Amino acid sequence: MTTANGQLNDGREVYLNGERVADMASEPVFSRTLKVIQRYYELQKENKNHTFFNNGIESSIMFLAPKTTKDLEKKRRIYEEVARESYGMLGRTPDFINTGVAILANYADVLGVDQVNPALDYAQNAKNWAKHVKFDDVFVSHAIQNPQIDRQKTLTELLNAGNEFAGVWIKERREDGVIVRGAKQVNTLAPLADELLIFNLPGLSSEDKNFALAFALPIATPGVKIICRKTTMHLDHSLADYPLSNAFDEMDAFIVFDDVFVPNDALLVCGDVDKSNAFFEKSGLFNHTAHQDEVRGFVKLEFVTGIAVRLAEKLGLSGFQRVEEMLGQLSVNLEMIRSSIIASEVTGKMENGVFTPNMQTLLAVRATLTGYYDEALRVIAEFSAGSAVGVPDFRQFSNVEISTMLKDALTSEQITAEERTLLLNLAWDITSESFGQRQRVYEFLHGGNPMFIRMQHLAKTDLTQANAMIDKVLENARNDQN
Ligand SMILES: Cc1cc2nc3c(=O)[nH]c(=O)nc-3n(C[C@H](O)[C@H](O)[C@H](O)COP(=O)(O)OP(=O)(O)OC[C@H]3O[C@@H](n4cnc5c(N)ncnc54)[C@H](O)[C@@H]3O)c2cc1C
């Protein structure tokens, strides 16, 4: 494991600001966020609730395959503790994929064996990989989305038209594995992870056989290129000015596979479109990662709700009825998310020997939370209003010519000038900085296209009672015709 011990110079090819990063540890864009990820591992040593024993072996609680509602509750409490380390700002901490890996072995048989070469046992590969991830507490980063080149064309059409990077495809089959080429469009935290998990969302067309792939590889595999977006950090300022931007840049990256060798034992799907399309749901990963994800989202919503309430108090707005109503709506929203997550645990069911949270409830949370998050940001921006725009650079408080006046001007009964500046900088960071805007887009999109989430929810909604009532009222109406 490189992430847990911070030794990221393992040959990984990470590109930032147009250059290959020579020393990951000395690059603040990575080293600051790395510290937060490492807290995830430290917490296991500090707090025994973060681990469990199985056959005498201690593992992170994330690898517990839940058997009861209580197990889901236990995991939820730890997801919350992990998320609070970054106030919910880091979405792809190791718990996200690992809680899915915990149950992979229970579902792996659906992956079966290769149709041509039955010795190639994808189910067994998945079981072996899950064991390794658990045993070594690996930080796995995942990439599923193919680059948005032209969503109306199949990946094969794009490849045939000359785009070799429209998805990840099998360039060559060998006795001992495959050579893959291509790209995935977003991989959050990939520069800091130990391993990559690559697969597709459902939706590959029957002709996309060569794109039908799922596999896991170390980040430092030759040919894997991690191309980072621009950082949201402001390295010439301190946390006093950018309390979030400068601490938690959860770097997103475009991943290129430049003729990468994937050995047979790293393959989970290879060349089978149906299995690729089923992978996310049928592997069990979907439900359990969603549980972690919604809990992390709840923590973030809690944080921004708290910021809105604090601003109202400290800016002397709390007495206004409209302000109280707006804050009341935020607290109602928070409660809806909190109780829906608990409902997903209580109404879960046994599946493949695993107690599984109710996905309909989690999808409802996913579809709603983005709007609630936006609403909280709008309230923060409205309350902090022009103050957040006119907030002085914190270094002005050290300038003898202006600091006394600044302190006099900005101190109120509720708050000192310096504390006010810190609070307003927090409000600006989360609503208006590139960091805050990225967080907003993350909440909107990271769990999948909102349109598909709602369609997916509708497709599985149980309307038996609704239909019975409608049938009854229509029948009564029909029978009452004059
Ligand atoms: C900050 C951030 C971090 C992320 N991190 C990760 C990560 O770590 N790993 C990962 O795998 N993914 C990650 N994602 C990607 C995420 O999974 C996708 O953004 C999400 O699933 C939406 O897919 P897309 O961006 O390809 O958009 P698309 O699905 O291509 O949609 C883009 C637009 O096209 C429209 N559209 C697309 N298809 C149709 C259609 N059939 N009919 C009508 N309209 C259509 C949509 O309405 C939308 O407006 C991240 C995303 C963000 C924003």
Coordinates of C-alpha atoms and ligand atoms in Angstrom, one line a residue:
M1 CA 0.0 0.0 0.0
T2 CA 1.4 3.3 -1.0
T3 CA -1.4 5.6 0.1
A4 CA -1.4 4.6 3.7
N5 CA 2.4 5.1 4.1
G6 CA 2.5 8.1 1.8
Q7 CA 5.2 6.6 -0.5
L8 CA 3.5 7.6 -3.8
N9 CA 6.7 7.7 -5.9
D10 CA 6.2 4.2 -7.1
G11 CA 6.5 5.0 -10.8
R12 CA 2.9 6.2 -11.3
E13 CA 2.5 8.6 -14.2
V14 CA 0.7 11.7 -12.9
Y15 CA 0.5 14.9 -14.9
L16 CA -0.2 18.2 -13.4
N17 CA 0.1 21.7 -14.9
G18 CA 1.4 20.2 -18.1
E19 CA 4.2 18.3 -16.5
R20 CA 4.8 14.9 -15.1
V21 CA 5.0 15.0 -11.3
A22 CA 8.4 14.0 -10.2
D23 CA 7.8 13.9 -6.4
M24 CA 4.2 13.4 -5.3
A25 CA 5.0 14.1 -1.6
S26 CA 6.5 17.5 -2.2
E27 CA 3.5 18.6 -4.4
P28 CA 1.1 20.4 -2.0
V29 CA -1.9 19.8 -4.3
F30 CA -1.5 16.1 -3.4
S31 CA 0.3 16.1 0.0
R32 CA -2.5 18.1 1.8
T33 CA -5.3 15.9 0.6
L34 CA -3.1 12.8 1.2
K35 CA -3.0 13.7 4.9
V36 CA -6.8 13.5 5.0
I37 CA -6.8 10.2 3.3
Q38 CA -4.2 8.9 5.7
R39 CA -6.5 9.9 8.6
Y40 CA -8.8 7.2 7.3
Y41 CA -6.1 4.6 8.1
E42 CA -5.1 6.3 11.4
L43 CA -8.7 6.2 12.6
Q44 CA -8.6 2.4 12.5
K45 CA -5.7 2.5 15.0
E46 CA -7.3 5.1 17.2
N47 CA -10.8 3.8 17.4
K48 CA -11.6 0.1 17.5
N49 CA -15.1 0.7 16.1
H50 CA -13.4 1.3 12.8
T51 CA -12.3 -2.4 12.6
F52 CA -13.7 -5.8 13.1
F53 CA -12.3 -9.3 13.6
N54 CA -13.0 -12.3 11.4
N55 CA -11.2 -15.6 12.1
G56 CA -8.8 -13.7 14.3
I57 CA -7.8 -11.2 11.6
E58 CA -8.5 -7.5 12.1
S59 CA -9.8 -5.6 9.1
S60 CA -11.4 -2.2 8.5
I61 CA -15.1 -2.2 9.3
M62 CA -15.6 -1.3 5.6
F63 CA -15.0 -4.9 4.7
L64 CA -17.7 -6.2 7.0
A65 CA -20.3 -8.0 4.9
P66 CA -23.5 -6.8 6.7
K67 CA -25.8 -9.6 8.0
T68 CA -28.4 -7.3 9.8
T69 CA -29.8 -3.8 9.9
K70 CA -27.5 -3.3 12.9
D71 CA -24.4 -4.0 10.8
L72 CA -25.5 -1.4 8.3
E73 CA -26.1 1.1 11.1
K74 CA -22.6 0.3 12.5
K75 CA -21.1 1.0 9.1
R76 CA -23.1 4.2 8.7
R77 CA -21.7 5.6 12.0
I78 CA -18.1 4.9 10.8
Y79 CA -18.9 6.4 7.3
E80 CA -20.0 9.5 9.2
E81 CA -16.8 9.7 11.2
V82 CA -14.7 9.3 8.1
A83 CA -16.7 11.9 6.2
R84 CA -16.4 14.4 9.1
E85 CA -12.6 14.5 8.7
S86 CA -13.2 16.4 5.5
Y87 CA -16.7 17.9 6.4
G88 CA -18.0 15.6 3.6
M89 CA -15.8 17.3 1.0
L90 CA -13.9 14.2 0.0
G91 CA -16.3 11.9 -1.8
R92 CA -14.1 9.1 -2.9
T93 CA -12.2 8.1 0.3
P94 CA -11.2 4.4 0.5
D95 CA -14.5 3.5 2.3
F96 CA -16.5 4.2 -0.9
I97 CA -15.2 1.3 -3.0
N98 CA -14.1 -0.9 -0.1
T99 CA -17.6 -1.2 1.3
G100 CA -18.6 -2.6 -2.1
V101 CA -15.6 -4.9 -2.2
A102 CA -16.7 -6.3 1.2
I103 CA -19.6 -8.2 -0.5
L104 CA -18.0 -8.8 -3.9
A105 CA -17.3 -12.5 -3.1
N106 CA -21.0 -13.1 -2.4
Y107 CA -22.0 -11.9 -5.9
A108 CA -18.9 -12.8 -7.9
D109 CA -20.3 -16.0 -9.3
V110 CA -22.4 -14.0 -11.8
L111 CA -19.2 -13.1 -13.5
G112 CA -18.7 -16.7 -14.5
V113 CA -15.9 -18.0 -16.7
D114 CA -14.7 -16.9 -20.2
Q115 CA -16.9 -18.3 -22.9
V116 CA -14.0 -19.3 -25.1
N117 CA -11.5 -20.2 -22.5
P118 CA -13.2 -21.6 -19.4
A119 CA -9.9 -21.7 -17.5
L120 CA -10.2 -17.9 -17.4
D121 CA -12.3 -17.7 -14.2
Y122 CA -13.6 -14.1 -13.7
A123 CA -15.6 -15.1 -10.7
Q124 CA -12.5 -16.5 -9.0
N125 CA -10.5 -13.4 -10.0
A126 CA -13.1 -11.2 -8.3
K127 CA -13.0 -13.3 -5.2
N128 CA -9.1 -13.2 -5.1
W129 CA -9.0 -9.5 -5.7
A130 CA -11.6 -8.8 -3.0
K131 CA -9.5 -10.9 -0.6
H132 CA -6.3 -8.9 -1.5
V133 CA -8.1 -5.5 -1.2
K134 CA -9.4 -6.5 2.3
F135 CA -6.2 -8.1 3.5
D136 CA -4.0 -5.1 2.4
D137 CA -6.7 -2.4 3.0
V138 CA -6.1 -1.1 -0.5
F139 CA -7.3 2.3 -1.5
V140 CA -9.1 1.7 -4.8
S141 CA -10.2 4.5 -7.1
H142 CA -12.8 3.7 -9.8
A143 CA -13.5 5.0 -13.3
I144 CA -16.6 4.0 -15.2
Q145 CA -17.6 6.8 -17.4
N146 CA -16.4 6.8 -21.0
P147 CA -15.3 10.2 -22.5
Q148 CA -18.3 12.3 -23.7
I149 CA -17.2 12.3 -27.4
D150 CA -20.6 11.7 -29.0
R151 CA -23.2 10.0 -26.8
Q152 CA -25.4 9.2 -29.9
K153 CA -22.7 6.9 -31.4
T154 CA -21.6 3.6 -30.1
L155 CA -18.1 3.2 -28.8
T156 CA -17.3 0.9 -31.8
E157 CA -18.5 3.6 -34.2
L158 CA -16.3 6.1 -32.6
L159 CA -13.3 3.7 -32.7
N160 CA -13.9 2.9 -36.3
A161 CA -14.0 6.6 -37.1
G162 CA -10.5 6.9 -35.6
N163 CA -11.0 7.8 -32.0
E164 CA -9.0 5.4 -29.9
F165 CA -9.9 7.0 -26.6
A166 CA -13.7 6.9 -26.6
G167 CA -13.6 4.1 -24.0
V168 CA -11.2 1.4 -22.9
W169 CA -11.0 -1.5 -25.4
I170 CA -9.2 -4.7 -26.1
K171 CA -6.4 -4.0 -28.6
E172 CA -4.8 -7.4 -28.4
R173 CA -5.5 -10.7 -26.8
R174 CA -2.6 -12.7 -25.5
E175 CA -2.3 -16.0 -23.8
D176 CA -1.5 -14.4 -20.4
G177 CA -3.8 -11.3 -20.7
V178 CA -5.0 -8.5 -22.9
I179 CA -3.5 -5.2 -24.1
V180 CA -6.0 -2.4 -23.6
R181 CA -6.0 1.1 -25.0
G182 CA -8.3 4.0 -24.5
A183 CA -9.5 6.4 -21.8
K184 CA -12.0 7.0 -18.9
Q185 CA -13.3 10.5 -18.4
V186 CA -13.2 11.1 -14.7
N187 CA -11.3 9.4 -11.9
T188 CA -11.5 11.2 -8.6
L189 CA -8.5 10.9 -6.3
A190 CA -6.7 8.6 -8.8
P191 CA -3.4 10.3 -8.2
L192 CA -3.5 9.2 -4.5
A193 CA -4.9 5.8 -4.8
D194 CA -3.2 2.4 -4.8
E195 CA -5.3 0.7 -7.4
L196 CA -7.8 1.4 -10.2
L197 CA -11.1 -0.4 -10.8
I198 CA -12.2 0.1 -14.3
F199 CA -15.7 -0.9 -15.6
N200 CA -18.6 0.4 -17.6
L201 CA -22.0 1.6 -16.7
P202 CA -24.9 -0.3 -18.4
G203 CA -25.5 0.9 -22.0
L204 CA -22.9 -0.8 -24.1
S205 CA -24.4 -1.8 -27.4
S206 CA -24.1 -5.4 -28.6
E207 CA -21.4 -4.4 -31.1
D208 CA -19.2 -3.0 -28.3
K209 CA -17.7 -6.4 -27.4
N210 CA -14.2 -5.1 -27.4
F211 CA -15.2 -2.4 -24.9
A212 CA -16.9 -4.9 -22.6
L213 CA -14.2 -4.8 -19.9
A214 CA -13.9 -4.7 -16.1
F215 CA -10.5 -5.0 -14.4
A216 CA -8.4 -3.9 -11.5
L217 CA -4.8 -2.7 -11.7
P218 CA -2.2 -0.9 -9.6
I219 CA -2.1 2.8 -10.4
A220 CA 1.6 2.4 -11.2
T221 CA 1.0 0.0 -14.1
P222 CA 3.1 1.0 -17.1
G223 CA 1.0 2.9 -19.7
V224 CA -1.6 4.2 -17.2
K225 CA -1.5 8.0 -17.4
I226 CA -3.3 10.1 -14.9
I227 CA -3.9 13.6 -16.3
C228 CA -5.1 16.0 -13.6
R229 CA -7.4 18.9 -14.0
K230 CA -6.3 22.4 -12.7
T231 CA -6.1 22.5 -8.9
T232 CA -8.6 24.5 -6.9
M233 CA -6.0 25.3 -4.2
H234 CA -4.6 28.9 -3.8
L235 CA -1.2 28.1 -2.6
D236 CA -0.1 31.7 -2.0
H237 CA -2.8 32.0 0.7
S238 CA -3.4 30.3 4.1
L239 CA -6.4 28.4 5.4
A240 CA -7.6 31.7 6.9
D241 CA -8.6 32.8 3.4
Y242 CA -9.4 29.4 1.8
P243 CA -10.3 27.0 4.6
L244 CA -11.6 24.3 2.3
S245 CA -10.0 24.9 -1.1
N246 CA -6.5 24.7 0.5
A247 CA -7.2 21.6 2.4
F248 CA -9.3 19.2 0.4
D249 CA -8.7 19.3 -3.4
E250 CA -10.1 16.0 -4.3
M251 CA -8.2 15.9 -7.6
D252 CA -10.2 14.6 -10.6
A253 CA -8.2 13.1 -13.5
F254 CA -8.6 11.9 -17.1
I255 CA -7.1 8.5 -17.3
V256 CA -5.4 7.3 -20.5
F257 CA -4.5 3.7 -21.1
D258 CA -1.6 3.7 -23.5
D259 CA -1.4 0.0 -24.5
V260 CA -1.6 -1.3 -21.0
F261 CA -1.1 -5.0 -20.2
V262 CA -3.9 -6.4 -18.1
P263 CA -3.0 -9.9 -16.9
N264 CA -5.6 -12.7 -16.9
D265 CA -6.0 -12.7 -13.2
A266 CA -6.9 -9.0 -13.1
L267 CA -9.8 -9.4 -15.5
L268 CA -13.4 -9.4 -14.1
V269 CA -15.2 -9.0 -17.4
C270 CA -13.6 -9.4 -20.9
G271 CA -15.5 -9.3 -24.2
D272 CA -19.0 -10.0 -22.8
V273 CA -21.4 -7.1 -23.3
D274 CA -24.2 -8.5 -21.1
K275 CA -21.8 -9.1 -18.3
S276 CA -20.3 -5.6 -18.7
N277 CA -23.8 -4.0 -18.7
A278 CA -24.7 -6.0 -15.6
F279 CA -21.4 -5.5 -13.7
F280 CA -22.2 -2.5 -11.4
E281 CA -25.6 -3.8 -10.2
K282 CA -25.0 -7.5 -10.3
S283 CA -21.7 -7.4 -8.5
G284 CA -23.5 -5.9 -5.5
L285 CA -21.1 -2.8 -5.7
F286 CA -24.0 -0.4 -6.5
N287 CA -26.1 -0.8 -3.4
H288 CA -23.3 -0.8 -0.8
T289 CA -21.3 2.0 -2.3
A290 CA -24.5 4.0 -2.5
H291 CA -25.1 3.6 1.2
Q292 CA -21.7 5.0 2.0
D293 CA -22.1 7.7 -0.6
E294 CA -25.5 9.0 0.7
V295 CA -24.1 9.0 4.3
R296 CA -21.2 11.1 3.2
G297 CA -23.6 13.4 1.4
F298 CA -25.6 13.7 4.6
V299 CA -22.5 14.9 6.5
K300 CA -21.8 17.5 3.8
L301 CA -25.4 18.7 4.0
E302 CA -25.2 18.9 7.8
F303 CA -22.1 21.0 7.4
V304 CA -23.6 23.5 4.9
T305 CA -26.8 23.7 6.9
G306 CA -24.7 24.6 10.0
I307 CA -22.8 27.3 8.0
A308 CA -26.2 28.9 7.0
V309 CA -27.4 28.9 10.6
R310 CA -24.1 30.3 12.0
L311 CA -24.1 33.1 9.4
A312 CA -27.6 34.1 10.3
E313 CA -26.6 34.2 14.0
K314 CA -23.3 36.1 13.5
L315 CA -24.5 38.6 10.9
G316 CA -27.5 39.6 13.1
L317 CA -30.1 38.1 10.8
S318 CA -31.6 35.5 13.1
G319 CA -34.6 37.6 14.2
F320 CA -36.1 37.9 10.8
Q321 CA -39.0 35.5 10.2
R322 CA -38.1 34.9 6.6
V323 CA -34.6 34.0 7.6
E324 CA -35.9 31.6 10.2
E325 CA -38.3 30.0 7.6
M326 CA -35.4 29.5 5.2
L327 CA -33.3 27.9 7.9
G328 CA -36.2 25.8 9.0
Q329 CA -36.5 24.4 5.4
L330 CA -32.8 23.5 5.5
S331 CA -33.2 21.6 8.8
V332 CA -36.3 19.9 7.4
N333 CA -34.3 18.8 4.3
L334 CA -31.5 17.5 6.5
E335 CA -34.0 15.5 8.6
M336 CA -35.5 14.0 5.4
I337 CA -32.1 12.8 4.3
R338 CA -31.1 11.5 7.8
S339 CA -34.3 9.5 8.2
S340 CA -34.3 8.2 4.6
I341 CA -30.8 6.8 5.1
I342 CA -32.0 5.0 8.3
A343 CA -35.1 3.8 6.4
S344 CA -32.8 2.3 3.7
E345 CA -31.2 0.2 6.5
V346 CA -34.4 -0.8 8.3
T347 CA -36.2 -1.8 5.0
G348 CA -33.1 -3.6 3.6
K349 CA -33.2 -7.3 2.8
M350 CA -31.0 -10.4 2.7
E351 CA -29.6 -11.0 -0.8
N352 CA -26.8 -13.5 -1.5
G353 CA -26.2 -13.8 2.2
V354 CA -25.7 -10.1 2.6
F355 CA -28.0 -7.7 4.3
T356 CA -28.5 -5.1 1.6
P357 CA -29.8 -1.5 2.0
N358 CA -33.0 -0.6 0.2
M359 CA -31.8 0.8 -3.1
Q360 CA -35.1 2.5 -3.9
T361 CA -34.7 4.6 -0.8
L362 CA -31.0 5.3 -1.5
L363 CA -31.9 6.4 -5.1
A364 CA -34.5 8.7 -3.7
V365 CA -31.9 10.3 -1.4
R366 CA -29.5 10.6 -4.3
A367 CA -32.1 12.3 -6.5
T368 CA -33.1 14.7 -3.7
L369 CA -29.8 15.5 -2.0
T370 CA -28.4 17.4 -4.9
G371 CA -31.3 19.9 -4.8
Y372 CA -31.1 20.2 -1.0
Y373 CA -27.4 20.9 -1.2
D374 CA -28.0 23.6 -3.8
E375 CA -30.6 25.1 -1.7
A376 CA -28.3 25.4 1.3
L377 CA -25.6 27.0 -0.9
R378 CA -28.2 29.6 -2.2
V379 CA -29.1 30.4 1.4
I380 CA -25.5 30.8 2.4
A381 CA -24.8 33.1 -0.6
E382 CA -27.9 35.1 0.2
F383 CA -27.1 35.6 3.9
S384 CA -23.4 36.4 3.4
A385 CA -24.5 38.7 0.5
G386 CA -22.1 41.5 -0.2
S387 CA -20.1 40.8 3.0
A388 CA -18.6 37.7 1.4
V389 CA -17.5 39.7 -1.6
G390 CA -16.0 42.6 0.3
V391 CA -14.2 40.4 2.8
P392 CA -10.6 41.5 3.3
D393 CA -7.6 39.3 2.5
F394 CA -6.8 37.9 6.0
R395 CA -3.2 39.3 5.7
Q396 CA -4.7 42.8 5.9
F397 CA -5.1 42.3 9.7
S398 CA -1.3 42.4 10.0
N399 CA -1.0 45.7 8.1
V400 CA -0.5 48.3 10.8
E401 CA -1.9 51.1 8.7
I402 CA -5.3 49.6 8.3
S403 CA -5.8 46.8 10.8
T404 CA -7.2 49.0 13.7
M405 CA -9.8 50.5 11.4
L406 CA -10.7 47.1 9.9
K407 CA -11.1 45.7 13.4
D408 CA -13.3 48.6 14.5
A409 CA -15.4 48.5 11.3
L410 CA -16.0 44.8 11.2
T411 CA -16.5 43.9 14.9
S412 CA -20.1 43.5 16.1
E413 CA -21.8 42.4 19.3
Q414 CA -21.9 38.9 17.8
I415 CA -18.5 38.5 16.4
T416 CA -15.0 40.0 16.2
A417 CA -13.6 41.3 12.8
E418 CA -11.2 38.4 12.5
E419 CA -13.7 35.7 13.3
R420 CA -16.2 37.3 10.9
T421 CA -13.6 37.3 8.2
L422 CA -12.9 33.6 8.8
L423 CA -16.6 32.7 8.6
L424 CA -17.2 34.7 5.5
N425 CA -14.2 33.2 3.8
L426 CA -15.7 29.8 4.6
A427 CA -19.0 30.9 3.1
W428 CA -17.3 32.2 -0.1
D429 CA -15.1 29.1 -0.4
I430 CA -18.1 26.7 -0.3
T431 CA -20.4 28.8 -2.5
S432 CA -18.3 30.7 -5.0
E433 CA -14.7 29.6 -5.3
S434 CA -13.8 27.1 -8.0
F435 CA -13.5 24.6 -5.1
G436 CA -17.1 25.2 -4.1
Q437 CA -18.4 25.1 -7.6
R438 CA -16.6 21.8 -8.2
Q439 CA -18.3 20.5 -5.0
R440 CA -21.6 21.6 -6.3
V441 CA -21.1 19.9 -9.7
Y442 CA -19.9 16.8 -7.8
E443 CA -23.1 16.6 -5.8
F444 CA -25.2 17.1 -8.9
L445 CA -23.4 14.5 -11.1
H446 CA -21.1 12.1 -9.3
G447 CA -23.7 9.5 -8.6
G448 CA -24.8 9.3 -12.2
N449 CA -26.8 11.4 -14.6
P450 CA -29.8 12.7 -12.5
M451 CA -32.2 11.9 -15.4
F452 CA -31.2 8.3 -15.3
I453 CA -31.4 8.1 -11.5
R454 CA -35.0 9.3 -11.6
M455 CA -35.9 6.9 -14.5
Q456 CA -34.3 4.1 -12.6
H457 CA -36.3 4.9 -9.5
L458 CA -39.6 5.1 -11.5
A459 CA -38.9 1.7 -13.2
K460 CA -38.8 -0.1 -9.8
T461 CA -41.4 1.9 -7.9
D462 CA -44.1 -0.3 -6.4
L463 CA -47.5 1.2 -7.5
T464 CA -49.6 -1.8 -6.7
Q465 CA -51.7 0.1 -4.2
A466 CA -51.9 3.2 -6.3
N467 CA -53.2 1.1 -9.2
A468 CA -55.7 -0.7 -7.0
M469 CA -57.1 2.6 -5.8
I470 CA -57.2 4.1 -9.3
D471 CA -58.9 0.9 -10.6
K472 CA -61.5 1.2 -7.8
V473 CA -62.3 4.8 -8.3
L474 CA -62.6 4.3 -12.1
E475 CA -64.8 1.3 -11.6
N476 CA -67.0 3.2 -9.2
A477 CA -67.3 6.0 -11.7
R478 CA -68.0 3.5 -14.5
N479 CA -70.8 1.8 -12.5
D480 CA -72.4 5.1 -11.6
Q481 CA -73.0 6.2 -15.2
N482 CA -76.6 7.4 -15.8
Ligands
LIG1 C1 -16.8 16.1 -9.8 C2 -17.1 14.8 -10.4 C3 -16.4 13.7 -10.0 C4 -16.6 12.4 -10.5 N1 -15.9 11.3 -10.1 C5 -16.0 10.2 -10.7 C6 -15.2 9.0 -10.4 O1 -14.3 9.1 -9.5 N2 -15.3 7.9 -11.1 C7 -16.2 7.8 -12.1 O2 -16.3 6.8 -12.7 N3 -17.1 8.8 -12.4 C8 -17.0 10.0 -11.8 N4 -17.7 11.0 -12.1 C9 -18.5 10.9 -13.4 C10 -19.9 10.6 -13.2 O3 -20.1 9.3 -13.0 C11 -20.6 11.2 -14.4 O4 -20.3 12.6 -14.5 C12 -22.0 11.0 -14.4 O5 -22.3 9.6 -14.4 C13 -22.7 11.6 -15.6 O6 -22.1 11.1 -16.8 P1 -21.5 12.1 -17.9 O7 -20.7 13.2 -17.3 O8 -20.7 11.2 -18.8 O9 -22.7 12.7 -18.6 P2 -23.7 12.1 -19.7 O10 -24.4 10.9 -19.1 O11 -23.0 12.0 -21.0 O12 -24.7 13.3 -19.8 C14 -24.3 14.6 -20.2 C15 -25.4 15.3 -20.7 O13 -26.0 14.7 -21.9 C16 -27.4 14.4 -21.6 N5 -27.6 13.0 -22.1 C17 -26.8 12.0 -22.1 N6 -27.3 10.9 -22.5 C18 -28.6 11.2 -22.8 C19 -29.7 10.5 -23.3 N7 -29.6 9.2 -23.6 N8 -30.9 11.1 -23.5 C20 -31.0 12.5 -23.2 N9 -30.0 13.2 -22.7 C21 -28.8 12.6 -22.5 C22 -27.6 14.5 -20.1 O14 -28.9 15.0 -19.8 C23 -26.5 15.5 -19.7 O15 -27.0 16.8 -19.8 C24 -17.6 12.3 -11.6 C25 -18.3 13.4 -12.0 C26 -18.1 14.6 -11.4 C27 -18.9 15.8 -11.9

